[in-house]
Tab-separated table of C-alpha atoms in Angstrom:
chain	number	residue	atom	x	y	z
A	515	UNK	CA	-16.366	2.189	-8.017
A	516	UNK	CA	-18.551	5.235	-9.441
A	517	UNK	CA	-15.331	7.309	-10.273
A	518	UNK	CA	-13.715	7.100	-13.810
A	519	UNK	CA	-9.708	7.186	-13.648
A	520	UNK	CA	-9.014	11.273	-14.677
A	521	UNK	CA	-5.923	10.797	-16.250
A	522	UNK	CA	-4.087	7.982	-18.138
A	523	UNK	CA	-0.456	8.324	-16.682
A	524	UNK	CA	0.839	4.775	-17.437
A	525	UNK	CA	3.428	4.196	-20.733
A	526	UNK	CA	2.015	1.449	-23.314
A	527	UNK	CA	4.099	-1.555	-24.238
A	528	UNK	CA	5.487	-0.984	-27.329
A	529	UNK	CA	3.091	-3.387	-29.459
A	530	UNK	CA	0.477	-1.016	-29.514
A	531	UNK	CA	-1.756	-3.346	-28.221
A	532	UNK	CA	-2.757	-0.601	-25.442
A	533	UNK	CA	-1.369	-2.602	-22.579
A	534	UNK	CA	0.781	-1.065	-19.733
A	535	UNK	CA	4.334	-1.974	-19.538
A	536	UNK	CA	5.105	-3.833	-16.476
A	537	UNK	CA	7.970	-2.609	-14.250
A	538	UNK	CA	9.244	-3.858	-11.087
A	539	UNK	CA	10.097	-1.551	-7.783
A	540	UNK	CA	12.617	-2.908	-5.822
A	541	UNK	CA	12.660	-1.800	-1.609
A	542	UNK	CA	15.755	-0.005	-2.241
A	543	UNK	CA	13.783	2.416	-4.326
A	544	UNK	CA	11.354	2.628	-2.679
A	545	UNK	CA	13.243	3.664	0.528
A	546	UNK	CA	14.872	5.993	-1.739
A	547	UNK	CA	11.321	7.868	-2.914
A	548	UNK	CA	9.797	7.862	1.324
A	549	UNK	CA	12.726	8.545	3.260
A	550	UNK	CA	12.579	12.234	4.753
A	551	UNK	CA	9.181	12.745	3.269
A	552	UNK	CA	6.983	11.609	5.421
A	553	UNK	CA	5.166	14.931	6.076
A	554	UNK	CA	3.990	13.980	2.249
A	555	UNK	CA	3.044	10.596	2.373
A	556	UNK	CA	1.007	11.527	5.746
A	557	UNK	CA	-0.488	13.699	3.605
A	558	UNK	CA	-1.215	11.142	0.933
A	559	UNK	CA	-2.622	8.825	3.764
A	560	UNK	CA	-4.572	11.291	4.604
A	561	UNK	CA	-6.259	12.136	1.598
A	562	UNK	CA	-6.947	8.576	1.045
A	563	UNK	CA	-8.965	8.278	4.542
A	564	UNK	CA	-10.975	11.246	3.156
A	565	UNK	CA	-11.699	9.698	-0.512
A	566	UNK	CA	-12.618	6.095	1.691
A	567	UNK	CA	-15.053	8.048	3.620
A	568	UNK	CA	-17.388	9.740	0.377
A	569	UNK	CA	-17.176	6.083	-1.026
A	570	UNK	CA	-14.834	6.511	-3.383
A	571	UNK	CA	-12.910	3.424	-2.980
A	572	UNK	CA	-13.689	-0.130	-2.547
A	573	UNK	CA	-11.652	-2.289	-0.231
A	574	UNK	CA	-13.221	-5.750	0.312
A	575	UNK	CA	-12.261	-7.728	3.466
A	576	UNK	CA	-8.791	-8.880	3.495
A	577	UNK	CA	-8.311	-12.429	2.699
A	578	UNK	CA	-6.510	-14.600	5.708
A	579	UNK	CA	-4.250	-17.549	4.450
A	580	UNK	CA	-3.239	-19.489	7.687
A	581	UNK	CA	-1.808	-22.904	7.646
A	582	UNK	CA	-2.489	-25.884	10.229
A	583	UNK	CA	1.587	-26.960	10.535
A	584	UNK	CA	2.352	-23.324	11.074
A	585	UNK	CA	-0.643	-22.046	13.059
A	586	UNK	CA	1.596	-18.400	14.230
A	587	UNK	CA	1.790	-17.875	10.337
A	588	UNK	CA	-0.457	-16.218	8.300
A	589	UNK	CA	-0.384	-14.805	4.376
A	590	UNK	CA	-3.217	-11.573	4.118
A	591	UNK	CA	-4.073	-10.606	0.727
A	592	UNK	CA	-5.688	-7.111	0.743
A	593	UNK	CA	-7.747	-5.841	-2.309
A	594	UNK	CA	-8.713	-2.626	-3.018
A	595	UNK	CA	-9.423	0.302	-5.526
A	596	UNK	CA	-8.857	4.029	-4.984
A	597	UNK	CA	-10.518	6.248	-7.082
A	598	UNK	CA	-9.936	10.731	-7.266
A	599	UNK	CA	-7.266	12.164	-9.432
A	600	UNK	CA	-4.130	9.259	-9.150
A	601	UNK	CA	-6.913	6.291	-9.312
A	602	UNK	CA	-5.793	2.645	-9.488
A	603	UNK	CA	-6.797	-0.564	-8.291
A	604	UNK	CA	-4.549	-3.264	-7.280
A	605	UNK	CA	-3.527	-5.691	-4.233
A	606	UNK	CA	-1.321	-6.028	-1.494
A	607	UNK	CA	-0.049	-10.006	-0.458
A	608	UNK	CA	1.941	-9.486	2.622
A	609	UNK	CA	2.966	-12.576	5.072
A	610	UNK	CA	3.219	-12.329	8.875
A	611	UNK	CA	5.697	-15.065	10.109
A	612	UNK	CA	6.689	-14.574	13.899
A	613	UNK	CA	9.426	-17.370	13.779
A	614	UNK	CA	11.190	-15.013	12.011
A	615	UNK	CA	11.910	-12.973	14.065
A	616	UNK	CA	14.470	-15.229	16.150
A	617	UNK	CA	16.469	-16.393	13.076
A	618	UNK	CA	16.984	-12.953	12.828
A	619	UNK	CA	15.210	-11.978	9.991
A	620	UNK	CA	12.227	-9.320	9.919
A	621	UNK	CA	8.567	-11.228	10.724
A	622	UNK	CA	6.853	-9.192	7.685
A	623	UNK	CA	7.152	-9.831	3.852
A	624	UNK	CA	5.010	-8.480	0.880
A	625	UNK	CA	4.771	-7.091	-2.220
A	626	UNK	CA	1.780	-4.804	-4.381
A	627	UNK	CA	0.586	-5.273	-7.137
A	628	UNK	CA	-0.398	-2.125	-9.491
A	629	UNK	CA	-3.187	-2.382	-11.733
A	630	UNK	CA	-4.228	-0.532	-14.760
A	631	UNK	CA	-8.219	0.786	-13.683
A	632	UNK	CA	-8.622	1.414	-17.684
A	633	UNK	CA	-7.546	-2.602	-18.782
A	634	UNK	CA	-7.049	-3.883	-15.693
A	635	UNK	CA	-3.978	-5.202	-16.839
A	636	UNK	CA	-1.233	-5.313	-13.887
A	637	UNK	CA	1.430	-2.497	-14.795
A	638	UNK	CA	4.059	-2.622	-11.644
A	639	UNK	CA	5.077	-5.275	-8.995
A	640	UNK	CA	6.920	-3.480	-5.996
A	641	UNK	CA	8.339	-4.706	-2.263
A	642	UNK	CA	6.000	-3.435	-0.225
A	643	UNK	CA	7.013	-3.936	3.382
A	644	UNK	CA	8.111	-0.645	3.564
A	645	UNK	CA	4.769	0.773	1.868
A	646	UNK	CA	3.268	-0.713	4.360
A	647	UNK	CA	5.367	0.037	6.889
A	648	UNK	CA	5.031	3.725	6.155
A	649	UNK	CA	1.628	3.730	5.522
A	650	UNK	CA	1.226	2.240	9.122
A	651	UNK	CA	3.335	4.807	10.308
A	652	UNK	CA	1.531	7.311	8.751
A	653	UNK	CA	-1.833	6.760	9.607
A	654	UNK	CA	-0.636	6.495	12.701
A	655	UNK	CA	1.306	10.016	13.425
A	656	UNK	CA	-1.770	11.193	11.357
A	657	UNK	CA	-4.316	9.706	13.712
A	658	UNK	CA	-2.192	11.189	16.587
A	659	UNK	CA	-2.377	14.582	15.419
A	660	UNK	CA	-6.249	14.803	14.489
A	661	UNK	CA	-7.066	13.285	18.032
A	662	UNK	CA	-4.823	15.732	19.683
A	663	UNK	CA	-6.308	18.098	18.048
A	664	UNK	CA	-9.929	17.554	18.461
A	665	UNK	CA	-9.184	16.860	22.470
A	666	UNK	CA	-8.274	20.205	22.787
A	667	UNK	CA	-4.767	20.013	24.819
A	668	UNK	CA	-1.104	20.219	23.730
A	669	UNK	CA	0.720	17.061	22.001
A	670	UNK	CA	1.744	14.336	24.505
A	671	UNK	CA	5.400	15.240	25.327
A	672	UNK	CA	5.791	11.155	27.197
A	673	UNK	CA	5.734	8.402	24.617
A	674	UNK	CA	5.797	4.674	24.965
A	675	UNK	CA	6.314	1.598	22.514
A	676	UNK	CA	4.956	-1.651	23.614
A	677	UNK	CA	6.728	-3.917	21.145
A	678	UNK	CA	10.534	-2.759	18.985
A	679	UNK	CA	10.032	-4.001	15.845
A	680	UNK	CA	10.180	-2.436	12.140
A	681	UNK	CA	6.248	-0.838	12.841
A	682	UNK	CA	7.607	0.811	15.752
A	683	UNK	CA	10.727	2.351	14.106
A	684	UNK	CA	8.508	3.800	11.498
A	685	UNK	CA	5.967	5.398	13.639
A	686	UNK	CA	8.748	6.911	15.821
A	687	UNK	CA	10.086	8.339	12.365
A	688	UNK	CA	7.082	9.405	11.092
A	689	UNK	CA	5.888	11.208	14.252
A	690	UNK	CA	9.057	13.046	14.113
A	691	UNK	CA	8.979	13.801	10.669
A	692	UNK	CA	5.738	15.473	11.162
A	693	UNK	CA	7.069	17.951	13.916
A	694	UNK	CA	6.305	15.637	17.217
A	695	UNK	CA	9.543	15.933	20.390
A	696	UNK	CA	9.323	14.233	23.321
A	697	UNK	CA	10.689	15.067	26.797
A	698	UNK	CA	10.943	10.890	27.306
A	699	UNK	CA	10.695	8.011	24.785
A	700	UNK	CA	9.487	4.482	26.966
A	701	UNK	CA	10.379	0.881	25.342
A	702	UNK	CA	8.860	-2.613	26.423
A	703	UNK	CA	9.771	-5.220	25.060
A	704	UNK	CA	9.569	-9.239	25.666
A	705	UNK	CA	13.032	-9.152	24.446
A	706	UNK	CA	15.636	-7.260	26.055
A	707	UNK	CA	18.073	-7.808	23.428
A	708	UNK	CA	15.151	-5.791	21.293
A	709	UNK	CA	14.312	-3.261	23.836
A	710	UNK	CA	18.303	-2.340	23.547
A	711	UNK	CA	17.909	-2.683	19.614
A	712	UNK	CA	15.381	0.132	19.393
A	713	UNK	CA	17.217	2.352	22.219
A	714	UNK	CA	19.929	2.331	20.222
A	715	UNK	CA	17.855	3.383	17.087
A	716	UNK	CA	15.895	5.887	18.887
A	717	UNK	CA	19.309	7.543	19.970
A	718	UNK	CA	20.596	6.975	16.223
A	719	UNK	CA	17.641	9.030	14.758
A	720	UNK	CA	18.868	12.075	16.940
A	721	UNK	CA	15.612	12.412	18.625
A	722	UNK	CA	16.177	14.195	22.087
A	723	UNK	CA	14.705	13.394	25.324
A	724	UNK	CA	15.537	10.643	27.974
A	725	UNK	CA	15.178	7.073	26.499
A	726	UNK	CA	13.920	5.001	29.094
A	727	UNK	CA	13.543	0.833	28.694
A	728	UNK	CA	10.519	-0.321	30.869
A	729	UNK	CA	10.136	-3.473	32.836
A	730	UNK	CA	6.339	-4.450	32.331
A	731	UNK	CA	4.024	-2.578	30.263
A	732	UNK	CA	2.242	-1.412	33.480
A	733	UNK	CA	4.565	1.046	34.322
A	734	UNK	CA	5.221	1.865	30.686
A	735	UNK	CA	1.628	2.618	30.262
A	736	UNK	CA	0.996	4.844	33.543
A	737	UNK	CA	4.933	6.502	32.173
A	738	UNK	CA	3.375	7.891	29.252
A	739	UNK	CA	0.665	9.987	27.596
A	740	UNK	CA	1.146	8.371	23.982
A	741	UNK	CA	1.002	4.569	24.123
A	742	UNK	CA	2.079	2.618	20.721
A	743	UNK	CA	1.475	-1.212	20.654
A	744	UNK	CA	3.211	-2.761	18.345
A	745	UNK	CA	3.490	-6.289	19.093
A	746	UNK	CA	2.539	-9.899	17.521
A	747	UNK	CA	0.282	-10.519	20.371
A	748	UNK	CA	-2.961	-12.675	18.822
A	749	UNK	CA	-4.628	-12.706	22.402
A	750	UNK	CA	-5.072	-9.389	24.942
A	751	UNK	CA	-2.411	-9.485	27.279
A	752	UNK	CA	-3.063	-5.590	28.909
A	753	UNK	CA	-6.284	-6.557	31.160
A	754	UNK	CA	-6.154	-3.926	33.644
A	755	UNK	CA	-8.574	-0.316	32.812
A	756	UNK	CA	-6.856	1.667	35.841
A	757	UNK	CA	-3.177	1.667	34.196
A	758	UNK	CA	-5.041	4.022	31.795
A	759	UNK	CA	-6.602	6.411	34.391
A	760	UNK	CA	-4.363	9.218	33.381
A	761	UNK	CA	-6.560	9.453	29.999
A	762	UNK	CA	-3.992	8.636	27.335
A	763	UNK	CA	-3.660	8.323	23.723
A	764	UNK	CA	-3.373	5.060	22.865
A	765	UNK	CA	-2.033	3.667	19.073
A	766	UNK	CA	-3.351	0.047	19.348
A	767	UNK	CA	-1.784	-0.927	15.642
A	768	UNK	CA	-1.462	-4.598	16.323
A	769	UNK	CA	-5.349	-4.950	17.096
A	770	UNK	CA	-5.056	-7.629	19.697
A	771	UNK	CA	-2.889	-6.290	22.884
A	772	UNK	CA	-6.359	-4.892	25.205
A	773	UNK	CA	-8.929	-6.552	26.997
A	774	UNK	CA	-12.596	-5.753	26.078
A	775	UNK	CA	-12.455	-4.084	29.830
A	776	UNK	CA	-9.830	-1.521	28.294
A	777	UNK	CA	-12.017	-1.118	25.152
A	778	UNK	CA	-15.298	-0.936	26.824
A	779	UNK	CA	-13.595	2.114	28.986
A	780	UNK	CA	-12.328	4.165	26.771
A	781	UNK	CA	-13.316	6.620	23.733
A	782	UNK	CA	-12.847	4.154	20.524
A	783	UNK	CA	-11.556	5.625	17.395
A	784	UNK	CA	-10.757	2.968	14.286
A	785	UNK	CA	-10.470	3.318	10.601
A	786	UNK	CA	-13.582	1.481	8.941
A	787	UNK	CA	-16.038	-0.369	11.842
A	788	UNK	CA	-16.665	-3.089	9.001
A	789	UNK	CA	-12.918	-3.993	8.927
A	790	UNK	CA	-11.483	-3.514	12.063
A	791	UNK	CA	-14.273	-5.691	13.957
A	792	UNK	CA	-13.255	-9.046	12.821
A	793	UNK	CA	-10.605	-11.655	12.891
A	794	UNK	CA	-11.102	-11.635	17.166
A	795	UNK	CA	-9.444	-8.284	17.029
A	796	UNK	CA	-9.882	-6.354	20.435
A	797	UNK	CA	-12.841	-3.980	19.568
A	798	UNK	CA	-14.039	-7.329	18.038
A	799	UNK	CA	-13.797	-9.536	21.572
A	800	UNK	CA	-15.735	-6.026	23.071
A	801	UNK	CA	-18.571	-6.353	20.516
A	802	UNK	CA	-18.879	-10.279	20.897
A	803	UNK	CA	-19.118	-9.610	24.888
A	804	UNK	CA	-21.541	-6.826	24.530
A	805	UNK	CA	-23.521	-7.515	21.625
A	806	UNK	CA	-23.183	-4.378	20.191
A	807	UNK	CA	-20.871	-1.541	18.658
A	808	UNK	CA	-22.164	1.580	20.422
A	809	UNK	CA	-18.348	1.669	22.078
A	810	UNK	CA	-17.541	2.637	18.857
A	811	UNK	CA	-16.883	6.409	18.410
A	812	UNK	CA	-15.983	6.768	15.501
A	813	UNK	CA	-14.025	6.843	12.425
A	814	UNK	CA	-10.514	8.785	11.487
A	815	UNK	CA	-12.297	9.710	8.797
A	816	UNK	CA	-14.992	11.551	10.954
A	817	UNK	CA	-12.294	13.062	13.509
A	818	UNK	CA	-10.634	14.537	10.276
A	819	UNK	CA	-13.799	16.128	8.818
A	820	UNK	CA	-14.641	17.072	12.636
A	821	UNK	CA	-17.875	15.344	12.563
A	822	UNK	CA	-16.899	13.355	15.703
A	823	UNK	CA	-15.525	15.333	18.866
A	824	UNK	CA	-13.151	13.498	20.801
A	825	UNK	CA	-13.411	14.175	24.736
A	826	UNK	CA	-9.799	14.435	26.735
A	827	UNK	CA	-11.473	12.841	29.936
A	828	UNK	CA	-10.744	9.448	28.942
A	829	UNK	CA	-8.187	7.215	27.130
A	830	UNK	CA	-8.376	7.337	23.313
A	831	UNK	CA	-7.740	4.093	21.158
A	832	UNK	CA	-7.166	4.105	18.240
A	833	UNK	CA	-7.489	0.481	16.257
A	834	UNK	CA	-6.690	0.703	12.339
A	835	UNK	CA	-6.906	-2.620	10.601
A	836	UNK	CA	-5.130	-1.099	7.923
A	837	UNK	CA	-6.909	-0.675	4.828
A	838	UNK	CA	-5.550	-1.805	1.072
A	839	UNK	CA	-6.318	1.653	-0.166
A	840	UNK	CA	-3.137	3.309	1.564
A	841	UNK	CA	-0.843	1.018	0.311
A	842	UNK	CA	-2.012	1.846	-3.239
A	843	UNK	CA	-1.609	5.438	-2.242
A	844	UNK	CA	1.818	5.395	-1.127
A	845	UNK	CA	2.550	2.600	-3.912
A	846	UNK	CA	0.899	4.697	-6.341
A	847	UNK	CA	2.917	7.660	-5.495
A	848	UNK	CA	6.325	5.650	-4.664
A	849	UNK	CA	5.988	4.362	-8.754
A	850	UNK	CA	5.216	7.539	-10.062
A	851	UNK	CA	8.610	9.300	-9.058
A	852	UNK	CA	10.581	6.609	-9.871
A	853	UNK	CA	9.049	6.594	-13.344
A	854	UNK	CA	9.661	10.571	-12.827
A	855	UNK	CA	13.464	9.985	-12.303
A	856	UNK	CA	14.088	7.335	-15.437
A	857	UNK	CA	14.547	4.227	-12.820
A	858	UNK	CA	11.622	2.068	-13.439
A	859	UNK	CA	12.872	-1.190	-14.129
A	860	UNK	CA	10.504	-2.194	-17.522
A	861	UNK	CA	10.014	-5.864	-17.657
A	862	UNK	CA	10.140	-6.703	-21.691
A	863	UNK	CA	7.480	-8.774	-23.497
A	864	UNK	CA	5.915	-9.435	-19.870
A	865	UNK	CA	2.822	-9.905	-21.441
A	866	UNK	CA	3.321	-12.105	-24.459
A	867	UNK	CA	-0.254	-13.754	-25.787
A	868	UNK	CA	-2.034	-9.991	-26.749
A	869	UNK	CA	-3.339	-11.394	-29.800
A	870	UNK	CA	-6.582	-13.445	-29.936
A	871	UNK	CA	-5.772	-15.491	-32.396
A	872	UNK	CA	-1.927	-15.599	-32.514
């Protein structure tokens, strides 16, 4: 990365050996800094897209760790640097375990890892399913506002979540934290027991507007003008171009739900082209059928800067892969104020051999 780090915010262990002290961040805390701000860590999202786009990051493919005796499972280890005014470097190790999910307990784990740009010493471990979580959520209400936008018409007032789970509940947050109502809210879900889950949640939030739980994601889809997927699909399932003749908006965050058709007929919108066509996602399965990228319309990145026009003629997908250098912007900012507010939790002497020779 060109960009020096333009301050040095980080305390030194007290050795003065000019090493960071290491603190931990638990997910309480960090639920503590992001909860009713998500207008601001939108904002932070947002700014990262924009430093990503003049090159001022680096974030390296993510790294897949998959296992033969547990071939649903998978460990992802995303790298990455941000540079600008709060730069840091650092990586985020986050499992995906779908079994999970029916013993009860949430499919997603992971934690980030902070790291000094100036000794490249780590300096903070925090839970980071949240961070990511929000960051998802994030880029996601942002996406849905710059597309709006750049199509010209009013925000969608029908929305629809394919898939219940903890992505879901954030988006839904963070859209309404950044000023988005809806006349309905639609829910499909495999699971009835978490179709109901999420109803319930959707009413608990105090959102307004009829909640209504779909029976297939057919009439979901043709129900609404803002489509979230949200699922653990790892193979298209939604084959059919026509349910999305009514030109929506479509928030394809778990890469894998649509047919090539459904790419190859609507406007395609993703984060980084590099990234998100890989790993058999969607636009991926388009490209290896076509042999090209020209369905590719851009970048959110390019809506933002309004170097791409997005027509309102035609459904809109948007496909993030998610890139590392959000979750060191929200993890950046998440350790910051809880350094601010005296809670860091300082890990003594975690760093113990700083002498060469003893």
């Amino acid at each position: 990365m060109s960009d020096s780090p333009e301050r040095e915010p980080m305390a030194r262990s007290s050795d003065g050996a000019g090493v960071p002290a290491f603190s931990v961040v638990s997910g309480a805390q960090v639920k503590k800094v992001l909860t009713g701000h998500e207008r601001e860590v939108t904002e932070l999202v947002e700014a990262a897209y924009l430093l990503h786009g003049v090159g001022r990051t680096v974030n390296p493919p993510s790294y897949f760790l998959r296992f033969p005796d547990r071939p649903s499972a998978r460990i992802i280890a995303l790298p990455a640097s941000l540079g600008g005014e709060a730069a840091v470097d650092g990586v985020k190790w986050i499992s995906s375990f779908p079994e999970n999910v029916v013993k009860g307990v949430p499919r997603a784990s992971a934690v980030l890892i902070l790291n000094d740009p100036g000794t490249g010493y780590p300096f903070a471990c925090l839970e980071s399913s949240v961070i990511s979580a929000a960051r998802t959520a994030a880029s996601a209400a942002l996406a849905a506002d710059r597309i709006t936008r750049s199509r010209g018409g009013a925000r969608p007032r029908r929305i629809g979540f394919i898939g219940t789970g903890l992505i879901a509940r954030y988006v839904h947050t963070y859209l309404v934290g950044n000023g988005w109502d809806f006349d309905t809210v639609g829910i499909h879900d495999l699971s009835a027991e978490h179709a109901e889950g999420f109803r319930d949640a959707v009413r608990r939030s105090g959102a307004t507007g009829e909640i209504v739980v779909h029976g297939g994601a057919e009439e979901l889809i043709r129900a609404s003008d803002l489509v979230v997927f949200a699922t653990v699909a790892a193979t298209p399932h939604v084959h059919e171009p026509a349910w999305f003749d009514h030109a929506p908006l479509v928030l394809h965050l778990s890469l894998r739900d649509l047919s090539p058709d459904v790419i190859l007929r609507s406007v395609n919108v993703v984060d980084d082209v590099e990234h998100c066509l890989k790993a058999d996602t969607s636009p991926h399965l388009a490209e290896q059928r076509t042999g090209h990228r020209d369905f590719i319309d851009g970048t959110l990145c390019e809506v933002i800067r309004g170097t791409v026009r997005i027509p309102g003629d035609r459904p809109v997908v948007f496909s993030p892969f998610g890139l590392g250098v959000l979750d060191l912007a929200v993890g950046r900012h998440v350790w910051e104020k809880t350094r601010e507010r005296g809670e860091l939790t300082v890990v003594d002497s975690f760093f113990d051999e700083l002498r060469r020779y003893g």
